[in-house]
């Protein structure tokens, strides 16, 4: 990010308002309020969330990616992963 960039951590639209252009309206209102900004969405969003929405609003996927991983620590685990 730069000094002129703005980070979008979330856009929340009530379920009953989805697919009715509200998300786009929110983005475009922000664009008008802060026209000198470069808009950035951090790579913490799962790959399958709102991909079409962001593409339709001219966002481009960055090369950096986030991996979602799980480590279960229960009695079926072979051993604690950091145990020597």
XYZ file of C-alpha atoms in Angstrom, residues 4-84:
81
model
C -2.551 7.392 -1.430
C -4.094 3.940 -1.230
C -7.226 3.016 0.691
C -7.834 -0.447 2.087
C -11.245 -2.113 1.910
C -11.535 -4.702 4.666
C -15.205 -5.497 4.102
C -18.298 -4.480 2.217
C -21.431 -5.639 3.981
C -24.780 -5.659 2.229
C -27.832 -7.168 3.950
C -28.848 -10.474 2.406
C -32.175 -9.008 1.241
C -30.335 -6.245 -0.670
C -27.795 -8.466 -2.446
C -27.847 -8.720 -6.234
C -29.622 -5.351 -6.306
C -26.588 -3.155 -7.052
C -26.002 -1.998 -3.454
C -22.400 -3.218 -3.293
C -21.534 -1.342 -6.484
C -23.251 1.774 -5.144
C -21.159 1.618 -1.969
C -17.930 1.293 -3.971
C -18.820 4.112 -6.347
C -19.775 6.407 -3.461
C -16.324 5.783 -1.968
C -14.681 6.434 -5.347
C -16.455 9.812 -5.562
C -15.535 10.767 -1.985
C -11.867 9.829 -2.418
C -11.067 10.089 -6.146
C -7.299 10.291 -5.616
C -7.069 6.906 -3.889
C -5.901 3.550 -5.168
C -8.289 0.963 -3.705
C -6.802 -2.207 -2.233
C -8.441 -5.339 -0.853
C -5.973 -7.295 1.305
C -5.227 -10.923 0.492
C -7.185 -12.187 3.475
C -10.380 -12.854 1.564
C -11.068 -16.493 0.687
C -10.678 -17.218 -3.035
C -14.328 -18.116 -3.525
C -15.926 -15.047 -1.904
C -17.399 -12.359 -4.173
C -14.943 -12.978 -7.033
C -17.490 -12.030 -9.714
C -18.513 -8.892 -7.812
C -14.961 -7.588 -7.574
C -14.163 -8.460 -11.208
C -17.313 -6.612 -12.297
C -16.058 -3.577 -10.366
C -12.653 -3.596 -12.083
C -10.550 -5.083 -9.289
C -7.656 -7.264 -10.414
C -6.396 -10.289 -8.521
C -2.917 -9.789 -7.096
C -0.193 -12.392 -7.366
C 0.014 -12.767 -3.579
C -2.385 -15.399 -2.277
C -3.624 -16.616 1.078
C -3.845 -20.267 1.967
C -6.476 -21.484 4.380
C -5.121 -24.305 6.491
C -6.304 -26.366 9.447
C -4.326 -28.270 12.065
C -6.419 -30.435 14.377
C -4.951 -30.959 17.833
C -7.020 -33.799 19.229
C -6.273 -37.301 20.460
C -6.242 -38.671 16.901
C -3.326 -36.425 15.938
C -0.070 -38.349 15.648
C 1.809 -35.821 17.773
C 1.993 -32.134 18.496
C 3.663 -30.626 15.394
C 6.419 -28.787 17.259
C 7.290 -31.606 19.642
C 10.788 -33.017 19.165
